[in-house]
CSV table of C-alpha atoms and ligand atoms in Angstrom, one decimal:
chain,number,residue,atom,x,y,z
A,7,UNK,CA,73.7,-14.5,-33.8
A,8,UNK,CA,72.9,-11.6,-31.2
A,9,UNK,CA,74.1,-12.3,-27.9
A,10,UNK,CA,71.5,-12.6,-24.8
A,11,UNK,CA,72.5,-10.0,-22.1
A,12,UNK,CA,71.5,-11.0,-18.5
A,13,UNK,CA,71.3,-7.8,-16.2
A,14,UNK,CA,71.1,-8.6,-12.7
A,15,UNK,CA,68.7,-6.3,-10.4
A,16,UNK,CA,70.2,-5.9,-7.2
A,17,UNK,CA,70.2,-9.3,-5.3
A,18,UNK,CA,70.5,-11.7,-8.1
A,19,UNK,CA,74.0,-11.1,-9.3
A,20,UNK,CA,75.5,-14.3,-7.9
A,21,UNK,CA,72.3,-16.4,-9.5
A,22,UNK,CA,72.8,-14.5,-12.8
A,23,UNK,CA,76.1,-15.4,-12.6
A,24,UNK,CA,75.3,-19.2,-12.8
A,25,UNK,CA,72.7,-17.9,-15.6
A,26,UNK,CA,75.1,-16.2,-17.9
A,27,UNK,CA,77.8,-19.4,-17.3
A,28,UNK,CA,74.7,-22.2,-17.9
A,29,UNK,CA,73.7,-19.9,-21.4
A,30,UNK,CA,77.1,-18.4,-22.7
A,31,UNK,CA,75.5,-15.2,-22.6
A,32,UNK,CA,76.8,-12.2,-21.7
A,33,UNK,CA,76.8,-10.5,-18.2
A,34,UNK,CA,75.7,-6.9,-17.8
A,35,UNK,CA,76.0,-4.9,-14.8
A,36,UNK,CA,73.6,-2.2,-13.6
A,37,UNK,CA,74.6,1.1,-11.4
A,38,UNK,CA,71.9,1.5,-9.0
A,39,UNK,CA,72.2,3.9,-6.0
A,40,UNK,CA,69.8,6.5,-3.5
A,41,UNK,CA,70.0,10.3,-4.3
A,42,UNK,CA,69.8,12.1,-0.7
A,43,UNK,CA,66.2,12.0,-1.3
A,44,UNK,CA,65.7,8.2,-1.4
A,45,UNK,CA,64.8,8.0,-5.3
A,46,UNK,CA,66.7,5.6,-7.5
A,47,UNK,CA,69.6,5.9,-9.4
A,48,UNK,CA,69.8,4.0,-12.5
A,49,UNK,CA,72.5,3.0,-15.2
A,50,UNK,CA,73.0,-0.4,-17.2
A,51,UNK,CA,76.8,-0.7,-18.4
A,52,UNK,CA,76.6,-2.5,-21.5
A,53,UNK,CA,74.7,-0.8,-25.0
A,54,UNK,CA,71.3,-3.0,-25.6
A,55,UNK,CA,70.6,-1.6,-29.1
A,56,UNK,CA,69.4,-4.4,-30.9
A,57,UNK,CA,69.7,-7.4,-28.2
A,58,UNK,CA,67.3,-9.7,-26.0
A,59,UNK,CA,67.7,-8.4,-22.3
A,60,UNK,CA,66.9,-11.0,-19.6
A,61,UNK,CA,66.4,-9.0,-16.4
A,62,UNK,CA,67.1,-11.0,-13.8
A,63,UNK,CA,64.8,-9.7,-10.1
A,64,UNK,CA,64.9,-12.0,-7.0
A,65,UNK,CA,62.3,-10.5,-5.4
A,66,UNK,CA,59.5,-8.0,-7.0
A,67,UNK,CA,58.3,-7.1,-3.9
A,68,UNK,CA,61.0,-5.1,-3.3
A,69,UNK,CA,62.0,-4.2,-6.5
A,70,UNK,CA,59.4,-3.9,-8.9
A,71,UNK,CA,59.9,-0.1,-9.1
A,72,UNK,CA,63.6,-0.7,-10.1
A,73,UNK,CA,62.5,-3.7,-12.8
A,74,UNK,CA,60.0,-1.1,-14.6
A,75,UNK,CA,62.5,1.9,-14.4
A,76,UNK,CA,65.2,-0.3,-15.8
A,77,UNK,CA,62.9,-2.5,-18.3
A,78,UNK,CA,61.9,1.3,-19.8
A,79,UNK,CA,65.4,2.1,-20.2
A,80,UNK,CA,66.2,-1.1,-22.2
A,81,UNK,CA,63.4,-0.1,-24.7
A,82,UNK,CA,64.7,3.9,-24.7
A,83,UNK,CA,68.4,1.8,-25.6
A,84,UNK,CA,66.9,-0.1,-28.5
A,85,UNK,CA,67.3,-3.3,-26.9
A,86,UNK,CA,64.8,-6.0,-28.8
A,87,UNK,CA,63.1,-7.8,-26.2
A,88,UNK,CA,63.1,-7.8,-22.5
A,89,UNK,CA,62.3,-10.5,-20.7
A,90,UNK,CA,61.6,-11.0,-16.5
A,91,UNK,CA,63.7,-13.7,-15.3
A,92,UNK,CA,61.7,-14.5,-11.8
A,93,UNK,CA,63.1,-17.8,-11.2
A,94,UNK,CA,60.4,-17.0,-7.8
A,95,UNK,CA,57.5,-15.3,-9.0
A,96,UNK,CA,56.0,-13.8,-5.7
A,97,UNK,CA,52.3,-11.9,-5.7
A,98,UNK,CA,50.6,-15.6,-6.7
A,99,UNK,CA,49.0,-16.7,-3.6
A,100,UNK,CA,46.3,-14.0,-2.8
A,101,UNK,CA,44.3,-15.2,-6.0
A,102,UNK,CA,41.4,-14.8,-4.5
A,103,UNK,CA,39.6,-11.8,-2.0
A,104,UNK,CA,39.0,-14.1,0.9
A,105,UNK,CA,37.3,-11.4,2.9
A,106,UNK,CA,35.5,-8.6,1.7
A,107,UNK,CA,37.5,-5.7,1.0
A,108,UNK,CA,40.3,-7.7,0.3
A,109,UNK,CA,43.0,-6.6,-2.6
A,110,UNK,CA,43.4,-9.7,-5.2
A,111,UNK,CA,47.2,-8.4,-5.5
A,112,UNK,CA,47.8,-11.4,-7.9
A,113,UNK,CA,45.6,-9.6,-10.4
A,114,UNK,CA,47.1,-6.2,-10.3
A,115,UNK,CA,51.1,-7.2,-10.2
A,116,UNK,CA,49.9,-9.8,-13.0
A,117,UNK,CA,48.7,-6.4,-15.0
A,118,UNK,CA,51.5,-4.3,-13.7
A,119,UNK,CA,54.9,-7.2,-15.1
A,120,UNK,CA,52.2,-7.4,-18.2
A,121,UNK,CA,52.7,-3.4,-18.8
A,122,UNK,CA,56.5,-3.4,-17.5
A,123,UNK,CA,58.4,-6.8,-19.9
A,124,UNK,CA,57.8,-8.4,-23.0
A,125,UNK,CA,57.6,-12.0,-21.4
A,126,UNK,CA,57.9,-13.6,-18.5
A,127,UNK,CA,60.1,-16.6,-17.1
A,128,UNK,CA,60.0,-18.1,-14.1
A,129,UNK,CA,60.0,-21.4,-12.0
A,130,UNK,CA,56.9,-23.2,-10.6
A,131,UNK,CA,54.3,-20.1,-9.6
A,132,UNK,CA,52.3,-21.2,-6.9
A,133,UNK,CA,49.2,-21.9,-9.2
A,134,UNK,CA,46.2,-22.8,-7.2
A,135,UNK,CA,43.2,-21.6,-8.5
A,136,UNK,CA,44.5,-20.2,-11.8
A,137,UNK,CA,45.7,-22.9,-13.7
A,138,UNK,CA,47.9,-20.9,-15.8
A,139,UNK,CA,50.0,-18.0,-15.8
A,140,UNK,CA,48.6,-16.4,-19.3
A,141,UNK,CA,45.0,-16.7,-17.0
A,142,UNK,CA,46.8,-13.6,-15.5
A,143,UNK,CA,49.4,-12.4,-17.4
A,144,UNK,CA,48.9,-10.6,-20.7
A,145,UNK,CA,52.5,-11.1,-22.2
A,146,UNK,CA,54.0,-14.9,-22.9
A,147,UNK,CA,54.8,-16.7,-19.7
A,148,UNK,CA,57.5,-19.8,-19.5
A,149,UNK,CA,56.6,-21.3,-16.3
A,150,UNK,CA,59.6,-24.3,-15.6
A,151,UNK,CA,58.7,-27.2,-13.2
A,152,UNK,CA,61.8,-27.8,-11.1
A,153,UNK,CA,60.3,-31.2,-10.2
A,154,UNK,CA,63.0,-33.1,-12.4
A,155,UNK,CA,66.0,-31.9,-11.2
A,156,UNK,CA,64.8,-32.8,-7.4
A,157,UNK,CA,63.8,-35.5,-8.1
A,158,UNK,CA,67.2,-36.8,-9.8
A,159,UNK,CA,68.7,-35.3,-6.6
A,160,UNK,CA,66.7,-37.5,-4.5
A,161,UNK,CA,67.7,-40.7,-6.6
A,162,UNK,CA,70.8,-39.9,-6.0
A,163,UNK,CA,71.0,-39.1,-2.5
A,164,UNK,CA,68.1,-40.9,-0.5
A,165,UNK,CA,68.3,-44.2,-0.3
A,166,UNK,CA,64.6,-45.7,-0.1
A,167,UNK,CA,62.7,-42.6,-0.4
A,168,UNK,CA,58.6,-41.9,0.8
A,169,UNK,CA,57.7,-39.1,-0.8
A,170,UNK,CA,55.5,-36.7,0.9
A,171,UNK,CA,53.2,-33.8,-0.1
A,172,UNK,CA,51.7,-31.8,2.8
A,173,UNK,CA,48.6,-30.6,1.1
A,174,UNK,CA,46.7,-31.3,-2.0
A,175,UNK,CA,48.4,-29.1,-4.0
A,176,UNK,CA,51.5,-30.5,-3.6
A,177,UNK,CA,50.5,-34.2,-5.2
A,178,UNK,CA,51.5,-32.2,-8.7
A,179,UNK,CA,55.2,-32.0,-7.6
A,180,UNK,CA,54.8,-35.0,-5.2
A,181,UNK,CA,53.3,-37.5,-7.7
A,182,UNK,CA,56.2,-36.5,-10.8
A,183,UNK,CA,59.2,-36.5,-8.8
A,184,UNK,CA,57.7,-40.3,-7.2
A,185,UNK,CA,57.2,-41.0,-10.4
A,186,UNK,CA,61.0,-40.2,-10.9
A,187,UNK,CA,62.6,-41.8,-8.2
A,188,UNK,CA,60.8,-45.2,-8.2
A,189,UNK,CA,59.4,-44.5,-4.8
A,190,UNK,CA,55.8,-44.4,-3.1
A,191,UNK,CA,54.4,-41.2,-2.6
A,192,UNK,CA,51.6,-40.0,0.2
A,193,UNK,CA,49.3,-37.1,0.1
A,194,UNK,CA,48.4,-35.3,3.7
A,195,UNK,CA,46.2,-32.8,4.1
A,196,UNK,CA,46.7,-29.4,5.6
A,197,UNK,CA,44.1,-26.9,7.1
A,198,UNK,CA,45.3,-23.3,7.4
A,199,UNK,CA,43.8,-21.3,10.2
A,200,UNK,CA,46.3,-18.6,9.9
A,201,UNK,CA,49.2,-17.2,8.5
A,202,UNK,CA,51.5,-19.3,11.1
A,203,UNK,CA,48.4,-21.8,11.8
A,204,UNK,CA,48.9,-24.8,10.2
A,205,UNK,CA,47.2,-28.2,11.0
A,206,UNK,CA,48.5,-31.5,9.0
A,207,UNK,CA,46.4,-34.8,8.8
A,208,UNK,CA,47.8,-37.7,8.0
A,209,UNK,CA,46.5,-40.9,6.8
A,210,UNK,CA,48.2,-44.1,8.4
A,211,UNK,CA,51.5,-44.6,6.6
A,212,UNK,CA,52.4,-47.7,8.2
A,213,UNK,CA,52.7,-50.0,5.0
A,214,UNK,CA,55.4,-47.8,4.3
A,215,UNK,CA,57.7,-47.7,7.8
A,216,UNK,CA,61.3,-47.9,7.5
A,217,UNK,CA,61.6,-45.4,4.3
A,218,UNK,CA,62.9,-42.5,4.5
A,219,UNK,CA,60.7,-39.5,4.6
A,220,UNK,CA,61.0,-36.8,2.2
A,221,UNK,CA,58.5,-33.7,2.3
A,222,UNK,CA,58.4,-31.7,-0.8
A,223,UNK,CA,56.7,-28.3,-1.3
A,224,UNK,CA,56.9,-25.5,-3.5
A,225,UNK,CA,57.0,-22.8,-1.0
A,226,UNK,CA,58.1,-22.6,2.3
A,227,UNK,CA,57.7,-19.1,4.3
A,228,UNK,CA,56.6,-19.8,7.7
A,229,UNK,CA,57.6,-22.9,8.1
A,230,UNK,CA,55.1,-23.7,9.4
A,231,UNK,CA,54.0,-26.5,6.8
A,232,UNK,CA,56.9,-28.3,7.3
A,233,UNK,CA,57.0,-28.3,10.5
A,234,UNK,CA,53.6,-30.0,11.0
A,235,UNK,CA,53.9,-32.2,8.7
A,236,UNK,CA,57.4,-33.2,10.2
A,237,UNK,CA,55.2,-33.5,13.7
A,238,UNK,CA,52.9,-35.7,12.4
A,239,UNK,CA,55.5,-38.5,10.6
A,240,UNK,CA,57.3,-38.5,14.3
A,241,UNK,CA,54.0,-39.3,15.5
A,242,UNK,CA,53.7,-42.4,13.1
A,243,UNK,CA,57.3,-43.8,14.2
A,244,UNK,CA,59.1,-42.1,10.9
A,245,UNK,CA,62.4,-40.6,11.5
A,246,UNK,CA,63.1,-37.1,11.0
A,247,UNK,CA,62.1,-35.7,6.9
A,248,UNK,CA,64.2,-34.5,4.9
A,249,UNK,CA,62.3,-31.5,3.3
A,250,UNK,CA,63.0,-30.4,-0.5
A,251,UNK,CA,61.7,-26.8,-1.3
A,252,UNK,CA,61.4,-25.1,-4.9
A,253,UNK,CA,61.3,-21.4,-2.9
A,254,UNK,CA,63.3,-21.0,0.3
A,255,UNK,CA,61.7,-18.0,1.4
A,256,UNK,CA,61.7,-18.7,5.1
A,257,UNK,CA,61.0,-15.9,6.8
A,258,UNK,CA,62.0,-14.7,10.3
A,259,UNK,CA,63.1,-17.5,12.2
A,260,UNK,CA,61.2,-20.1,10.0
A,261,UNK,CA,63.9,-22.0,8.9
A,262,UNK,CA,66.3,-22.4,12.7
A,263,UNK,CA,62.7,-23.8,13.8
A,264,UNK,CA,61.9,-25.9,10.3
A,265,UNK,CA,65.7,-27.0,10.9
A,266,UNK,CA,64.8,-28.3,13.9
A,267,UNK,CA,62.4,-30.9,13.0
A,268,UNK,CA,63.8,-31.8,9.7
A,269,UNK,CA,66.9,-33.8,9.0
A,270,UNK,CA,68.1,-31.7,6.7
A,271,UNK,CA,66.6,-29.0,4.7
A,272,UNK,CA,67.4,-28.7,0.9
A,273,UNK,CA,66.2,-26.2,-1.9
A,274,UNK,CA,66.7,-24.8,-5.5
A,275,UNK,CA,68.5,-21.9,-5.7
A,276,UNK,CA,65.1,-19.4,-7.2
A,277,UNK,CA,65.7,-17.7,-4.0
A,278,UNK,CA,69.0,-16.8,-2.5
A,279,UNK,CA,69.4,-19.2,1.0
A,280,UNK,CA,71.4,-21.0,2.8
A,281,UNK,CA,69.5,-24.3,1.9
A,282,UNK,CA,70.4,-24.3,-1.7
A,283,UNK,CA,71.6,-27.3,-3.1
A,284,UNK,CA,69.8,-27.7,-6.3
A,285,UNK,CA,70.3,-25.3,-9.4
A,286,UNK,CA,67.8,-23.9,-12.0
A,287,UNK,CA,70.6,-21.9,-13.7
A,288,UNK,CA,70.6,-24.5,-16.0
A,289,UNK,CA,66.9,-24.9,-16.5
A,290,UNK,CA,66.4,-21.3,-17.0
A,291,UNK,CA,69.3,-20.6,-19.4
A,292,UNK,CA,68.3,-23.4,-21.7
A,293,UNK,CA,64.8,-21.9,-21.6
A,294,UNK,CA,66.1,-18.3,-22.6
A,295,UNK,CA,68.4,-19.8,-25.4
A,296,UNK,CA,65.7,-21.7,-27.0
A,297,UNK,CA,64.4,-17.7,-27.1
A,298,UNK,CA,67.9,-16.9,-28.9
A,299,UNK,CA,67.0,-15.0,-32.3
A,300,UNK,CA,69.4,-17.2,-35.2
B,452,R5P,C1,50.6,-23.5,0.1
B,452,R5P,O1,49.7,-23.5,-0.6
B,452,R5P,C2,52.0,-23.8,-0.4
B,452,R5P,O2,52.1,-24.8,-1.3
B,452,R5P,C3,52.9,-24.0,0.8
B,452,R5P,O3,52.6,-25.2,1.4
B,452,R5P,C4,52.8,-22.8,1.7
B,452,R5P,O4,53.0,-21.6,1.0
B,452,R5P,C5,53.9,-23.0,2.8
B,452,R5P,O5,53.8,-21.9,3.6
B,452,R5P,P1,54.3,-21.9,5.1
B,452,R5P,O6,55.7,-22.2,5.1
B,452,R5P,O7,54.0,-20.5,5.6
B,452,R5P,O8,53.5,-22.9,5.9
């Protein structure tokens, strides 16, 4: 049987770490460094010829230049199939042009992974008004729900959970992980006047005073989400939430001020942060090995 090699971009080596443990696959290493000029440097250590490459890329914002340059290499080496490991796939929330004039970047990085990897893995995209990932991407997609393994954390570590989804499109993860843990589960619903503008109704929760308030979303970047919603439970007599996150993105000073009205925040580890608690090693690896050739 050919042996999966995991090739961390720079950023992800301690996550693909935990991926290469969780698989039993094997652990490349790549040489990246600047020229005086800026441009990138590029060598992976271990021959591809013939193997499965899962290139692990914590952020393709920042490096999507180094993801293609390395993904081309991998074919020049031989290697059979390379797949994007994005445990957070980011470019998935301007789906739309709001305004005119505006660029519908989830569209073109769709088009640019789809010309770049053979497939694509990754952990709940933010899908709002595409309902699927092939709906954008032209190469096979795996998208993972993390919504299991939170919500076995929560059963195990919240006693008498609410469960709480700011907006309507968090009842998908909201309603399963309830489903999970037993508990009741509430809906708000969030206007957004701006990128740090956030407004949170809430219907009266009273029937369920005394549990303990848990807000689950997939993404938090502003923090701003969370911390209106956290404003609003106060406001009905609930103590402080604890808020579970798929993506810790967090940006700025987002999470010191989320911190501050939460009880504790947790998160999956898709994006490097102090938060995480919960791992998708796991979830990804067994994903990839169900790939394995033999
Ligand atoms: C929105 O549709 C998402 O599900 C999250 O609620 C949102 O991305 C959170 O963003 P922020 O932390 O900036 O409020």
């Amino acid at each position: 049987m050919t042996l999966r090699l995991v090739l961390p971009l720079p950023g992800s080596e301690a996550f693909s770490v935990r991926l290469a443990a969780a698989g039993g696959f094997e652990l490349g290493g790549l040489e990246f460094r600047r020229f005086p000029d800026g441009e990138r440097y590029l060598r992976i250590d271990v021959d591809p010829k013939g193997r499965p490459v899962d290139i692990v890329c914590p952020n393709a914002d920042e490096h999507f230049l180094t993801l293609a340059f390395v993904a081309d290499a991998l074919r020049d080496l031989g290697a059979s199939e390379v797949t994007l490991v994005a445990p957070y796939l980011g470019y998935m929330r301007q789906d739309a042009r709001f305004r005119p004039g505006e660029a519908v970047t989830s569209r073109t990085f769709a088009r640019l992974v789809s010309c770049t990897v053979d497939r694509l893995i990754t952990v709940d995209p933010h899908l709002h008004r595409f309902a699927r990932l092939e709906e954008l991407y032209e190469i096979p997609c795996i998208a993972l729900r993390a919504a299991p393994l939170i919500g076995a954390w929560i059963a195990r570590e919240v006693a008498s959970p609410l469960i709480i989804g700011p907006d309507a499109e968090s009842e998908q993860w909201a309603a399963e992980i309830a489903t999970q843990c037993g508990a009741p589960y509430a809906v708000l619903s969030k206007t957004r006047r701006g990128d740090r503008d956030v407004q949170i109704a809430m219907p009266d929760l009273g029937l369920h005073g005394g549990r303990q308030p848990i807000l689950i979303d997939d993404i938090a970047s502003s923090g701003r989400t969370l911390i209106a919603a956290s404003t609003e439970l106060r406001r009905q007599g609930f103590p402080a939430p604890v808020c579970v996150v798929v993506h810790a993105i967090f940006g700025g000073d987002a999470f010191s001020k989320a911190s501050a009205e939460a009880l504790r925040i947790v998160s999956t580890d898709t994006v490097a942060h102090a938060s995480n608690t919960i791992s998708v090693a796991s979830l990804i690896a067994d994903a990839l090995a169900g790939l394995s050739p033999g």
